[in-house]
CSV table of C-alpha atoms in Angstrom, one decimal:
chain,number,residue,atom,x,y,z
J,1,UNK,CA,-59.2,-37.9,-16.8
J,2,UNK,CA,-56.6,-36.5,-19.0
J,3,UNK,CA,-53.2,-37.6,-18.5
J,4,UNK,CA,-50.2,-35.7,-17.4
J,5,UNK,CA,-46.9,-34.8,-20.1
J,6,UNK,CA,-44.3,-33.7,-18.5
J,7,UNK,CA,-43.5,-30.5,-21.1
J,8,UNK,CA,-40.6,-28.6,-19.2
J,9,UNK,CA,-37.1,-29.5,-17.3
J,10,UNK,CA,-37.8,-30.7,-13.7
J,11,UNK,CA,-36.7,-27.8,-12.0
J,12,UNK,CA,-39.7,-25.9,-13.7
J,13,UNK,CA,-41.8,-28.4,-12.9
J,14,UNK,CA,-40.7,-28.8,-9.6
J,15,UNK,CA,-41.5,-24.6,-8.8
J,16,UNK,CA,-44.8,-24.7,-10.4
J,17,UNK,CA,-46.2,-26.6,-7.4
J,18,UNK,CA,-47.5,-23.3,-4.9
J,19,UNK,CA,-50.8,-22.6,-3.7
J,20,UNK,CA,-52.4,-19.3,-2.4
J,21,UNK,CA,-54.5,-18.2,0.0
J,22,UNK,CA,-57.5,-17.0,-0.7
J,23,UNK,CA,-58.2,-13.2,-1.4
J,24,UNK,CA,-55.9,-11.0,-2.8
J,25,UNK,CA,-53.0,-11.5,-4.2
J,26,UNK,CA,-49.9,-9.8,-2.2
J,27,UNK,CA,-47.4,-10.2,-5.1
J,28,UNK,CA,-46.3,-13.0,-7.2
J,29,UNK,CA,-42.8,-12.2,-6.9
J,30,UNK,CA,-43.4,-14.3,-3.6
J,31,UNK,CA,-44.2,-17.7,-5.5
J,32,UNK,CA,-41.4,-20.1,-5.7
J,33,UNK,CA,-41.9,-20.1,-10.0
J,34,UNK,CA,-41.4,-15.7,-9.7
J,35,UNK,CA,-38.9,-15.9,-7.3
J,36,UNK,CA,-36.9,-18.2,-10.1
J,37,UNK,CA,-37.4,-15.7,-12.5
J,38,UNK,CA,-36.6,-12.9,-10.7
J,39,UNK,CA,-33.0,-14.5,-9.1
J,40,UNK,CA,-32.7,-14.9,-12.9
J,41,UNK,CA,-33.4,-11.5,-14.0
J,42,UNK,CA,-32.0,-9.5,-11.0
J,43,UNK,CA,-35.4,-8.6,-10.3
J,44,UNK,CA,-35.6,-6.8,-7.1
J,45,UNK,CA,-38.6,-6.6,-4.8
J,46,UNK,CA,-39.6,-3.1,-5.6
J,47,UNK,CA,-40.1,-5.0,-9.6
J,48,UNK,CA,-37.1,-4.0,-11.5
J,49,UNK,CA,-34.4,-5.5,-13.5
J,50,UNK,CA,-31.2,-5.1,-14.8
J,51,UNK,CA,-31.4,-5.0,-19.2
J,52,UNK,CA,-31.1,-8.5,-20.5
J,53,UNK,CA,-30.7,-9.0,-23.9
J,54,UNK,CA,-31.4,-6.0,-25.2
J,55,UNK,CA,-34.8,-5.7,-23.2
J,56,UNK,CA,-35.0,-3.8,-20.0
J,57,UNK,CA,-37.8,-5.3,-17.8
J,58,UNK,CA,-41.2,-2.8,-17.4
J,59,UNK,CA,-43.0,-3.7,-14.9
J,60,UNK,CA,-46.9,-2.7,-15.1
J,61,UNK,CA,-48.7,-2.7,-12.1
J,62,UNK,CA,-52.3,-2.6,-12.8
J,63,UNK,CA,-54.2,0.9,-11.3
J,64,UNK,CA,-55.5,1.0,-7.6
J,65,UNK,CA,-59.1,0.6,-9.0
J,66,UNK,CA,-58.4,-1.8,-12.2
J,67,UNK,CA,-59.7,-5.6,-11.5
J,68,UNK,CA,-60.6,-5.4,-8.0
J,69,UNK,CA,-62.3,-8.0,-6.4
J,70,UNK,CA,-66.0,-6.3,-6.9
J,71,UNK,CA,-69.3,-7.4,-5.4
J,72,UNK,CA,-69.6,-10.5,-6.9
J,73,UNK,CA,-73.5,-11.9,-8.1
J,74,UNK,CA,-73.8,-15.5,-6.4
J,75,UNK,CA,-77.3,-17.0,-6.8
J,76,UNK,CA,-78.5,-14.4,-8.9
J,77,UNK,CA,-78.2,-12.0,-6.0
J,78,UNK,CA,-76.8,-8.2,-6.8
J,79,UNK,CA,-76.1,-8.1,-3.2
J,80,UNK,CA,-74.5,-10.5,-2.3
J,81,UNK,CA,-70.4,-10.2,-2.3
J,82,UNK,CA,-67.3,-12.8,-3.0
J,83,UNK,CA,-66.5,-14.1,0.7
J,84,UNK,CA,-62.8,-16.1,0.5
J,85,UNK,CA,-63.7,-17.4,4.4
J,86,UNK,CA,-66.4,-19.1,2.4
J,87,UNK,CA,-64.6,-21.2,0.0
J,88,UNK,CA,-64.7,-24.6,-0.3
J,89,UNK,CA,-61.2,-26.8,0.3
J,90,UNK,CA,-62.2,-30.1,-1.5
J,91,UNK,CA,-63.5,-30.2,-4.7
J,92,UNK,CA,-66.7,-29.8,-4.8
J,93,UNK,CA,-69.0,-32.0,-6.8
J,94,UNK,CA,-72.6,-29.5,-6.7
J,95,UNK,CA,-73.8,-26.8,-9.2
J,96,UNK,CA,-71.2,-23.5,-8.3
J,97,UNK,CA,-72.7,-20.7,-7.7
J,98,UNK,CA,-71.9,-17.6,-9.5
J,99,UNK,CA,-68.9,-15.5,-8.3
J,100,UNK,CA,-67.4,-18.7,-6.9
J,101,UNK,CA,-64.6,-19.8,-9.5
J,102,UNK,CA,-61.5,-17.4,-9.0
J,103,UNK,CA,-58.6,-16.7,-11.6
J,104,UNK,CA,-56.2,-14.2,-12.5
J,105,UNK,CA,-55.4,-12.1,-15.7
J,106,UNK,CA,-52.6,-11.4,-17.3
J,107,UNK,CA,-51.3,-9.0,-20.2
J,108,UNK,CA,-47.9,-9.5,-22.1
J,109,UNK,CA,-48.3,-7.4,-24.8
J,110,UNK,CA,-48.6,-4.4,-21.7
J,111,UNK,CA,-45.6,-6.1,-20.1
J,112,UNK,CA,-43.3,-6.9,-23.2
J,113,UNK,CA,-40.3,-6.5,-21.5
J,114,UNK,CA,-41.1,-9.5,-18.7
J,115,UNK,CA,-42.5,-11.3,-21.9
J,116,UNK,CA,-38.7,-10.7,-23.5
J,117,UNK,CA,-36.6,-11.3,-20.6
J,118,UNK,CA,-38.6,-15.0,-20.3
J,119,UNK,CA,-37.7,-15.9,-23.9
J,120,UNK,CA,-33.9,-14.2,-23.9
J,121,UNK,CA,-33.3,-16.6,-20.7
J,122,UNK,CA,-35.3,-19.4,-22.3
J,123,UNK,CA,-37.5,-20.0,-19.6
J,124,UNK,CA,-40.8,-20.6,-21.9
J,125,UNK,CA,-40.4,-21.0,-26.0
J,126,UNK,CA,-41.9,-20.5,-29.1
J,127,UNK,CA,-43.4,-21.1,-31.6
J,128,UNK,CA,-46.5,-22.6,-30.5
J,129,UNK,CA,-48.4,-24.8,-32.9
J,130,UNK,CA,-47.1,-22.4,-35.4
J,131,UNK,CA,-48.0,-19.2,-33.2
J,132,UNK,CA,-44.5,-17.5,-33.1
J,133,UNK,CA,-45.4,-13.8,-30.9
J,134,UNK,CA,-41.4,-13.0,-30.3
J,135,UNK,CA,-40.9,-10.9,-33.2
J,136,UNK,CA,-43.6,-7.6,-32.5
J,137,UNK,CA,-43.8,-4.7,-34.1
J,138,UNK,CA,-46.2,-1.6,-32.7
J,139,UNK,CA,-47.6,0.7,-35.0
J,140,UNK,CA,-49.7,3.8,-32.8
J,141,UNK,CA,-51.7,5.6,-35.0
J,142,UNK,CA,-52.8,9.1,-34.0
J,143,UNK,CA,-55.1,11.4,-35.9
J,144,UNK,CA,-54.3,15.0,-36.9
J,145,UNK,CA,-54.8,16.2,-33.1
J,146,UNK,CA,-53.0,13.7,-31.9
J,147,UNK,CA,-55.9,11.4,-30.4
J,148,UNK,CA,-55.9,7.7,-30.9
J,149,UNK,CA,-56.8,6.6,-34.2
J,150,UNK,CA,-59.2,3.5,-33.9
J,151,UNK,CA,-60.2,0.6,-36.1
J,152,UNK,CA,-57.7,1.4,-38.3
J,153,UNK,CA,-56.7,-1.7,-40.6
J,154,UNK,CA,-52.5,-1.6,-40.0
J,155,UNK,CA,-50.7,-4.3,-42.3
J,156,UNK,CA,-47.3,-5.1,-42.1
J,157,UNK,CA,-45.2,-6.0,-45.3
J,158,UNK,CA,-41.7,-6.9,-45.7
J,159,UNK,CA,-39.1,-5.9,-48.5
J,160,UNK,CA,-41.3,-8.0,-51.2
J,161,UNK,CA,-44.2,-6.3,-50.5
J,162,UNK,CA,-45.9,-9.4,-49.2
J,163,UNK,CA,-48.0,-8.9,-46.5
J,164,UNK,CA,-47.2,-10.5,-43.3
J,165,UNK,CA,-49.6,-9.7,-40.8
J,166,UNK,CA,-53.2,-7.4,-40.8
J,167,UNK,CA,-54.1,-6.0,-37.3
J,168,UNK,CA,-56.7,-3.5,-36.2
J,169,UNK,CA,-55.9,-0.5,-33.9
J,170,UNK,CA,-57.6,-0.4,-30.4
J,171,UNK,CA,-58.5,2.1,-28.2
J,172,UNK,CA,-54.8,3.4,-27.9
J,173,UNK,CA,-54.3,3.2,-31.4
J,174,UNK,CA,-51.5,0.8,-31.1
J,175,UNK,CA,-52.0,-2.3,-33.7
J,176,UNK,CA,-49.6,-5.3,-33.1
J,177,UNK,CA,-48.3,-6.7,-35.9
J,178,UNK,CA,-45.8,-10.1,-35.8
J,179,UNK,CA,-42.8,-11.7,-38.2
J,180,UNK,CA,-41.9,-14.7,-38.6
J,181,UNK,CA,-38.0,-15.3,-37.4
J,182,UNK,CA,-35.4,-14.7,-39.7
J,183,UNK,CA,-38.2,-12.0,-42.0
J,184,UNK,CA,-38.0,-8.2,-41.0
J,185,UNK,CA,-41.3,-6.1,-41.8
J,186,UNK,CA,-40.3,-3.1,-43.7
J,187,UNK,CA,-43.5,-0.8,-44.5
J,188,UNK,CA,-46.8,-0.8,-43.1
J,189,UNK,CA,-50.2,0.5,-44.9
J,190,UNK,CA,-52.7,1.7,-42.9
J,191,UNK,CA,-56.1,2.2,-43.9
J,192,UNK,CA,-59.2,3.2,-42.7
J,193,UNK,CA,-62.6,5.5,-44.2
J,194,UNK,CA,-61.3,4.7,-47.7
J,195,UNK,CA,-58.1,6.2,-46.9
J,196,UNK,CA,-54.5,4.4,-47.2
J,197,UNK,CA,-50.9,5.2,-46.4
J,198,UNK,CA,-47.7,3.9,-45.9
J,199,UNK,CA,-45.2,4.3,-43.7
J,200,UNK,CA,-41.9,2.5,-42.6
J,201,UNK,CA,-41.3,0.9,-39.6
J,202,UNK,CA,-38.7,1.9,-37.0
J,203,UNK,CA,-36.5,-1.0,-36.3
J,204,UNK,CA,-36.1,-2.8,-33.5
J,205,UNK,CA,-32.5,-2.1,-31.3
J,206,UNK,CA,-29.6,-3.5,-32.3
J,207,UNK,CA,-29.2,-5.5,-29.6
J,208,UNK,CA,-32.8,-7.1,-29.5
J,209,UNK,CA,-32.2,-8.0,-33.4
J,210,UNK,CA,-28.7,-9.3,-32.3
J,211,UNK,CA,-30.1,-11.5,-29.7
J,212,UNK,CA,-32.2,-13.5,-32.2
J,213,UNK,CA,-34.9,-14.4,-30.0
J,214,UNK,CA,-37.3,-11.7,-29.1
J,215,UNK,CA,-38.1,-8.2,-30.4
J,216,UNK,CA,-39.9,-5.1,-30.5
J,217,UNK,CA,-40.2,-1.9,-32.5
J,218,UNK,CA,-42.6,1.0,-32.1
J,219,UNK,CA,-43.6,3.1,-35.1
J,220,UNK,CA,-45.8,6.6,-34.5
J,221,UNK,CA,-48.1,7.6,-37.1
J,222,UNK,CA,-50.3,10.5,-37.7
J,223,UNK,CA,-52.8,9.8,-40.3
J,224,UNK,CA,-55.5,12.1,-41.8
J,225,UNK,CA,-58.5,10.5,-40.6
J,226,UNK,CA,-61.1,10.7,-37.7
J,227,UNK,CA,-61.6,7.2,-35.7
J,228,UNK,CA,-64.8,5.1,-36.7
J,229,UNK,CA,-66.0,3.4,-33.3
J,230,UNK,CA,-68.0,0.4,-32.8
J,231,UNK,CA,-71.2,0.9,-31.3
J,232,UNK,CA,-72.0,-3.2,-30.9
J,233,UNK,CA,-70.3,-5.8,-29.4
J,234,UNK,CA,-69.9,-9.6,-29.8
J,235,UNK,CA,-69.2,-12.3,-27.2
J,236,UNK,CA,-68.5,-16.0,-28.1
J,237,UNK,CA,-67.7,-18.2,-25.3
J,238,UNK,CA,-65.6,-21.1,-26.9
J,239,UNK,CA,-66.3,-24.2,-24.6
J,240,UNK,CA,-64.1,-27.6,-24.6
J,241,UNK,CA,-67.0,-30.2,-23.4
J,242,UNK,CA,-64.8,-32.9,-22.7
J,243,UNK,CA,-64.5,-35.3,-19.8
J,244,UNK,CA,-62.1,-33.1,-17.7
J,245,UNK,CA,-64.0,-29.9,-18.2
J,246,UNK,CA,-67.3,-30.4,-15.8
J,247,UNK,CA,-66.4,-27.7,-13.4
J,248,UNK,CA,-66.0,-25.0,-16.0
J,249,UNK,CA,-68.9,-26.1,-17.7
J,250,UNK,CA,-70.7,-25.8,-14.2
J,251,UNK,CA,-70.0,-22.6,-14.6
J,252,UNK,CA,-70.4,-21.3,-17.2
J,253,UNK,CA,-73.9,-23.1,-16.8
J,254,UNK,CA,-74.6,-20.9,-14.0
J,255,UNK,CA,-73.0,-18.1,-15.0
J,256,UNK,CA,-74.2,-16.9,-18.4
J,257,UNK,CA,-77.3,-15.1,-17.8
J,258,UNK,CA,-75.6,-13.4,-14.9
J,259,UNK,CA,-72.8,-12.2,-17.1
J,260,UNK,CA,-75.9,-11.4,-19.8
J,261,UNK,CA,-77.6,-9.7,-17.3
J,262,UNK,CA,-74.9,-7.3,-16.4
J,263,UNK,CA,-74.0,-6.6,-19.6
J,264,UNK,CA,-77.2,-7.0,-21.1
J,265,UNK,CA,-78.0,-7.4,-24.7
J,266,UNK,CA,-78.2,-3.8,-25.9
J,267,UNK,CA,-76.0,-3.7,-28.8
J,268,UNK,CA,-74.8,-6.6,-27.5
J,269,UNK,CA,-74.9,-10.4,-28.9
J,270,UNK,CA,-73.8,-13.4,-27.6
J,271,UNK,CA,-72.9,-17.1,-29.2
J,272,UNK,CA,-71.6,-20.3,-27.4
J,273,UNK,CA,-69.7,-23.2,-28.8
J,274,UNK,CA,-68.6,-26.4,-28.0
J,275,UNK,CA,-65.9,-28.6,-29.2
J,276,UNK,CA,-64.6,-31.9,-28.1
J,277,UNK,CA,-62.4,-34.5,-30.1
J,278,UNK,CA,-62.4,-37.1,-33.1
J,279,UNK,CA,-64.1,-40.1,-31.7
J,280,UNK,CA,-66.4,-38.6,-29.3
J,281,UNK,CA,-70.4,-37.7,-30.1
J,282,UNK,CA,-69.4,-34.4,-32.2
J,283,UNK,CA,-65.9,-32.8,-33.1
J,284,UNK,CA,-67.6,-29.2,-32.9
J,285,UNK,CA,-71.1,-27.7,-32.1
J,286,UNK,CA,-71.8,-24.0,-33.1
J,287,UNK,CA,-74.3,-21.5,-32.9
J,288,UNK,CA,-74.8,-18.2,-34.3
J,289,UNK,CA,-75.0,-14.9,-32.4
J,290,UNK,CA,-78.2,-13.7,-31.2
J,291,UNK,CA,-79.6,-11.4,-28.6
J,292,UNK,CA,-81.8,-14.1,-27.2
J,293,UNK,CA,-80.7,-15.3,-23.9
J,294,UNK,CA,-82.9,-18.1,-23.0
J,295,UNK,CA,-82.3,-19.9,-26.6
J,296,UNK,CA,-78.1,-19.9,-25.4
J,297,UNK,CA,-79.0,-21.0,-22.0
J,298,UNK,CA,-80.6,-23.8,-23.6
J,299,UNK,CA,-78.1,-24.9,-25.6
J,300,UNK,CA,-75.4,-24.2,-22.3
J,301,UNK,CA,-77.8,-26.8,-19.9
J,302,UNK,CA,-78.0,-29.4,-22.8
J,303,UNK,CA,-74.7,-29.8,-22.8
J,304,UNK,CA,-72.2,-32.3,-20.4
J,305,UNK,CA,-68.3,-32.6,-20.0
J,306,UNK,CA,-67.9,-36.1,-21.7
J,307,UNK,CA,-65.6,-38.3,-23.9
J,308,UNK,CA,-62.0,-37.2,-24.6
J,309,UNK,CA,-59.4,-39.2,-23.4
J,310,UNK,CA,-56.5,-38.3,-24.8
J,311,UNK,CA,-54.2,-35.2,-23.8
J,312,UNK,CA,-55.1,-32.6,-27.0
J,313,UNK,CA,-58.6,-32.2,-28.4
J,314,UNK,CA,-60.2,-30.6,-31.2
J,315,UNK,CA,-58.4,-26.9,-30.9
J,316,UNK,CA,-57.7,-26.4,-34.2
J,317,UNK,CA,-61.0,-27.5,-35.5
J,318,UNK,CA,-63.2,-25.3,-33.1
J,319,UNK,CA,-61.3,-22.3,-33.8
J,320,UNK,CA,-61.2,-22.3,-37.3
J,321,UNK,CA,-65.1,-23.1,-37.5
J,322,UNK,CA,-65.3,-20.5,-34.9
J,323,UNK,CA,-63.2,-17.5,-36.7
J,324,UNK,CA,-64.2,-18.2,-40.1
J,325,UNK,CA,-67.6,-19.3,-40.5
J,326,UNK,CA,-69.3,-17.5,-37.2
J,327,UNK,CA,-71.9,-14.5,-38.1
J,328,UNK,CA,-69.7,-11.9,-36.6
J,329,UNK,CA,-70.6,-8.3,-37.1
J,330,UNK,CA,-67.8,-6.2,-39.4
J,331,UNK,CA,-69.2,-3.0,-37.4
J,332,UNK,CA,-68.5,-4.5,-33.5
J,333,UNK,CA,-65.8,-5.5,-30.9
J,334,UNK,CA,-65.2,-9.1,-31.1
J,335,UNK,CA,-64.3,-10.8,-28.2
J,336,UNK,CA,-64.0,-14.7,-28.0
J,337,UNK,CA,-63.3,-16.6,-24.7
J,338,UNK,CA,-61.8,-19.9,-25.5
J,339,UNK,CA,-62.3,-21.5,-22.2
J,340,UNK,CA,-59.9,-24.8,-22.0
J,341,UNK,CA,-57.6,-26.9,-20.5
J,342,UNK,CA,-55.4,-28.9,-23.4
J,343,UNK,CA,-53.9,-28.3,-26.7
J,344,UNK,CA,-54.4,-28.5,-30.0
J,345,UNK,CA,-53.0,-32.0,-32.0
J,346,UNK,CA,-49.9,-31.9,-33.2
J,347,UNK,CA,-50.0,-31.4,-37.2
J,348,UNK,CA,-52.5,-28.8,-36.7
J,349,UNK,CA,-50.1,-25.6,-37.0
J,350,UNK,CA,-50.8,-24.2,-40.5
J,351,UNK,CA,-54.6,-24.3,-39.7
J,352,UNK,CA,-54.3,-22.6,-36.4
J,353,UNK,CA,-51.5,-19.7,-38.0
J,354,UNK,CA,-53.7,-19.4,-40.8
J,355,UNK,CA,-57.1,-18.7,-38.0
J,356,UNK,CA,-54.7,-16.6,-35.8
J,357,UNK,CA,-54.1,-14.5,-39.0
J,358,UNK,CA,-57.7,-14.3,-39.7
J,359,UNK,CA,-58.6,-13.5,-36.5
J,360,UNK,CA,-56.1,-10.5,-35.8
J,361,UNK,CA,-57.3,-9.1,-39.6
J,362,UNK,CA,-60.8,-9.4,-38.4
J,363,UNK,CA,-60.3,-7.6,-35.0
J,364,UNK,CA,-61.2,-10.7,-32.9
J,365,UNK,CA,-60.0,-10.7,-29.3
J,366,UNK,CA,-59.4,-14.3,-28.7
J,367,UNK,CA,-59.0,-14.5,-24.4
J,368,UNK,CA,-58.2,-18.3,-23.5
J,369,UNK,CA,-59.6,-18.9,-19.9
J,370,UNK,CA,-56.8,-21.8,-19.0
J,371,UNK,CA,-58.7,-24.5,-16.6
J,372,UNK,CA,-57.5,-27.5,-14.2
J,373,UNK,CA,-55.2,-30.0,-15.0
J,374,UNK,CA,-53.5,-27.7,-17.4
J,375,UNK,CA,-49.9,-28.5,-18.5
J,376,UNK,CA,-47.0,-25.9,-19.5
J,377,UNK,CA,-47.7,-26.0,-23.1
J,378,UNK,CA,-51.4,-25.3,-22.8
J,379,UNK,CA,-50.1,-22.1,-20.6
J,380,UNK,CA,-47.8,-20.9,-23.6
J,381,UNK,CA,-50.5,-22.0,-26.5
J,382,UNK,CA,-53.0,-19.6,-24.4
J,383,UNK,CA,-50.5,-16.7,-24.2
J,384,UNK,CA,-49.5,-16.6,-28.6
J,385,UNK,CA,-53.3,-16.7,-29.2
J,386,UNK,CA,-53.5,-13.6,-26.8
J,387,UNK,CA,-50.8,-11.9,-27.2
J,388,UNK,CA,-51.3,-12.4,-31.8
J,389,UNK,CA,-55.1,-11.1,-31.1
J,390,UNK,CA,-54.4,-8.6,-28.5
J,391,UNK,CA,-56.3,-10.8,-25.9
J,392,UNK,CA,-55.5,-11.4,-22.6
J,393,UNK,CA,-54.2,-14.2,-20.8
J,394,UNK,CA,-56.9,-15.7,-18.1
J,395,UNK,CA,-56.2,-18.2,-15.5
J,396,UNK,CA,-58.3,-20.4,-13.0
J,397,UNK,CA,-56.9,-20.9,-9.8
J,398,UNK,CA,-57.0,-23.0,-6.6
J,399,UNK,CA,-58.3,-20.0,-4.3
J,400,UNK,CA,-61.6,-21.0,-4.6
J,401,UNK,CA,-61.1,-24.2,-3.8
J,402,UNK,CA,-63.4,-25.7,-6.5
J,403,UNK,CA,-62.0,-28.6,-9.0
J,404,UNK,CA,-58.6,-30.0,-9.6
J,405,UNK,CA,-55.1,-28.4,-9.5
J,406,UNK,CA,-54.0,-25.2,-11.5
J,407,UNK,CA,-51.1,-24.5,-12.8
J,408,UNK,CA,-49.2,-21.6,-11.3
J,409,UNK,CA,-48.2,-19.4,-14.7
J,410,UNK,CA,-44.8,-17.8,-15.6
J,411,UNK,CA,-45.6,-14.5,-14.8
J,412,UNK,CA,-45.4,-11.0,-12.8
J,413,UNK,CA,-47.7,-9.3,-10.2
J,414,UNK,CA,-51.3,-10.5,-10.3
J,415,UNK,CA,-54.8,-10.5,-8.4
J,416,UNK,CA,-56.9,-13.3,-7.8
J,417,UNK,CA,-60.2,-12.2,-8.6
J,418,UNK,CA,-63.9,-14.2,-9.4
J,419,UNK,CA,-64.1,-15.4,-12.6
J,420,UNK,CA,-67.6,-13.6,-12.9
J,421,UNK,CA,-65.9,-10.1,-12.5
J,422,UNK,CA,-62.4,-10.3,-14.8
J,423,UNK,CA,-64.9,-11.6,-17.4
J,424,UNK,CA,-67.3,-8.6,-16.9
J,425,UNK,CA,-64.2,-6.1,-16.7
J,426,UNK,CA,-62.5,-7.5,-20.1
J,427,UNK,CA,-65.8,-7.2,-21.6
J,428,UNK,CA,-65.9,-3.3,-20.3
J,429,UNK,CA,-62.4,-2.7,-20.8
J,430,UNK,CA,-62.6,-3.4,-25.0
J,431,UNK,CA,-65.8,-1.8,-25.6
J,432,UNK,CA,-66.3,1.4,-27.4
């Protein structure tokens, strides 16, 4: 079993330690960690705040109908639903069934101004193995009626011209785009159909330059194009295989051709990779994309949570194999869970900045699925490889009652939901 750091002050530590009941979610303003951060924001119960640093808190509550606990497939049954009552309270050592493991979800690029407020009062830190996502810059591209442009490649350069950051636009035409601190982008091109053009970006506010330690800026476009959608989408399901991992790998074991079935394999392909750490039987194990199910399944039921040992594994390696030399399609939405519960090695930062960068240039949603017996620093490693891919930040949690502890993350209002459905809803929520 992987042993514990501790990465924070004690007093963070010391909050981290609530549990829920199961279900839904009332608020996590009621935790001991949120009701830290809101003493320390001013954050009221109705989810405001007073500006800090420049950054006035904006609080997003997600719609009535958006990641609800839905009917949940357990045993390969459509009908049969997610019961709470039913959870188990020890850990459980037998196969889950499907809709059993429970998490949360979690935005930050949606909620930038809780993201801010966190790093202006120092309560989480970056860079992250070299992932820095403090200094953000939104270019929202809109077409000549003034509909989301999307798919557009957005680059952002600074005063030399150098490029420092290559994102695609989404379905809102926004495209995130990040600086390294202490180097302002300037201009960004934008390009898409064989067209190109250059803007300049609108600078962030005085006071959030001032403040040194987070920022944002919003630039609008309007750019003579029409959007080019993607018709096909591609799922990788990044696996750590190591010791600690068993119930995840449980999972996902009995969970793939359930999330395959519901999304089926209609313009749709699917790869699954494995990684574990120097020493062990292999580093990294990968496998092209393919529309056939069984082959995948295969490979998933082959596979065992062994070796490991020490605290980080191989991170870096497995993303870099996985961003780089994977089959993706050009023409799709590319979505990659990295399902995990340590860090990369220390020493691995220019590979995993140089990945990130690929990986935002290619369009690839990388969504880390944080496990048990995650520490601090896994949490905030998970949240720069969202928030630099615009992923989004998934969670495991005790509610279900399966495995060890999970940590509690630093964040706003959430639902606990099955695992099954926020992966299903993600999936749904980035298509085209």
């Amino acid at each position: 079993m992987k042993h514990k750091k501790v990465f924070l002050s004690m007093l963070i530590v010391a909050l981290i330690a609530s549990f829920y009941g199961c279900g839904q979610k009332e608020s996590a303003h009621d935790t001991p960690v949120n009701k830290a951060i809101d003493n320390t924001y001013g954050i009221t119960a109705d989810g405001k705040a007073a500006d800090d640093g420049g950054v006035t808190y904006e609080y997003a509550e997600p719609a009535a109908d958006a990641y609800d606990m839905a009917p949940a497939t357990t045993n390969n049954n459509p009908t049969a639903t997610y019961d709470p009552s039913s959870t188990i309270s020890e850990p459980q050592t037998q196969k889950p069934s499907a809709g059993q493991l429970t998490a949360g979800v979690w935005n930050d690029n949606d909620n930038w101004g809780f993201f801010s407020n966190l790093v202006n009062t120092d309560l989480i830190s970056f860079p992250s193995y070299g992932i820095d996502p403090r200094f953000r810059t939104v270019v929202n591209v809109k077409d000549n009626d003034g509909n989301p442009l999307v798919n557009a490649s957005v680059s952002l350069l600074d005063n030399k011209n150098n490029t420092l950051w290559t994102s695609l636009t989404d379905k809102n035409g926004n495209a995130y785009l990040f600086s390294p601190e202490g180097t302002d982008g300037v201009s960004a091109e934008i390009e898409l159909n064989g067209i190109k053009q250059s803007c300049d970006i609108q600078k962030a506010t005085e006071n959030a330059q001032n403040n040194n330690k987070s920022s944002d800026s919003v630039t609008e476009v309007t750019f003579d194009s029409d959007s080019k959608l993607y018709k096909n989408t591609d799922i990788m399901f990044i696996l750590d295989t190591t010791g600690s991992m068993s119930d995840e790998m449980l999972f996902l074991q009995s969970e793939f051709t359930a999330i395959t079935d519901k999304l089926g394999t209609d313009n749709t392909r699917y790869a699954v990779n494995f990684y574990r750490d120097e020493g062990d039987e292999y580093i990294t194990k990968c496998n092209s994309f393919t529309s056939d199910i069984k082959d995948l399944q295969s490979a998933l039921n082959a596979e065992s949570a062994q070796g490991g040992g020490d605290y980080p594994e191989a991170v870096a390696d497995i993303l870099k194999e996985s961003i780089f030399d994977s089959n993706w399609d050009n023409q799709s939405v590319k979505l990659a869970f990295l399902i995990f519960d340590a860090p990369p090695h220390d020493g691995t930062d220019d590979s995993i900045i140089a990945t990130i960068k690929e990986a935002s240039a290619k369009g690839i949603h990388i969504i880390p699925v944080v496990s048990s017996n995650s520490e601090r620093e896994t949490e905030l490693f998970g949240r720069a490889l969202a928030i630099t891919t615009n992923g989004q930040y998934v969670f495991l949690t005790d509610d279900s009652g399966i495995g060890d502890s999970h940590l509690e993350p630093i964040i706003g209002y959430y639902k606990v939901q099955s695992l099954y459905d926020i992966i299903i809803n993600i999936v749904n929520d980035y298509k085209q």
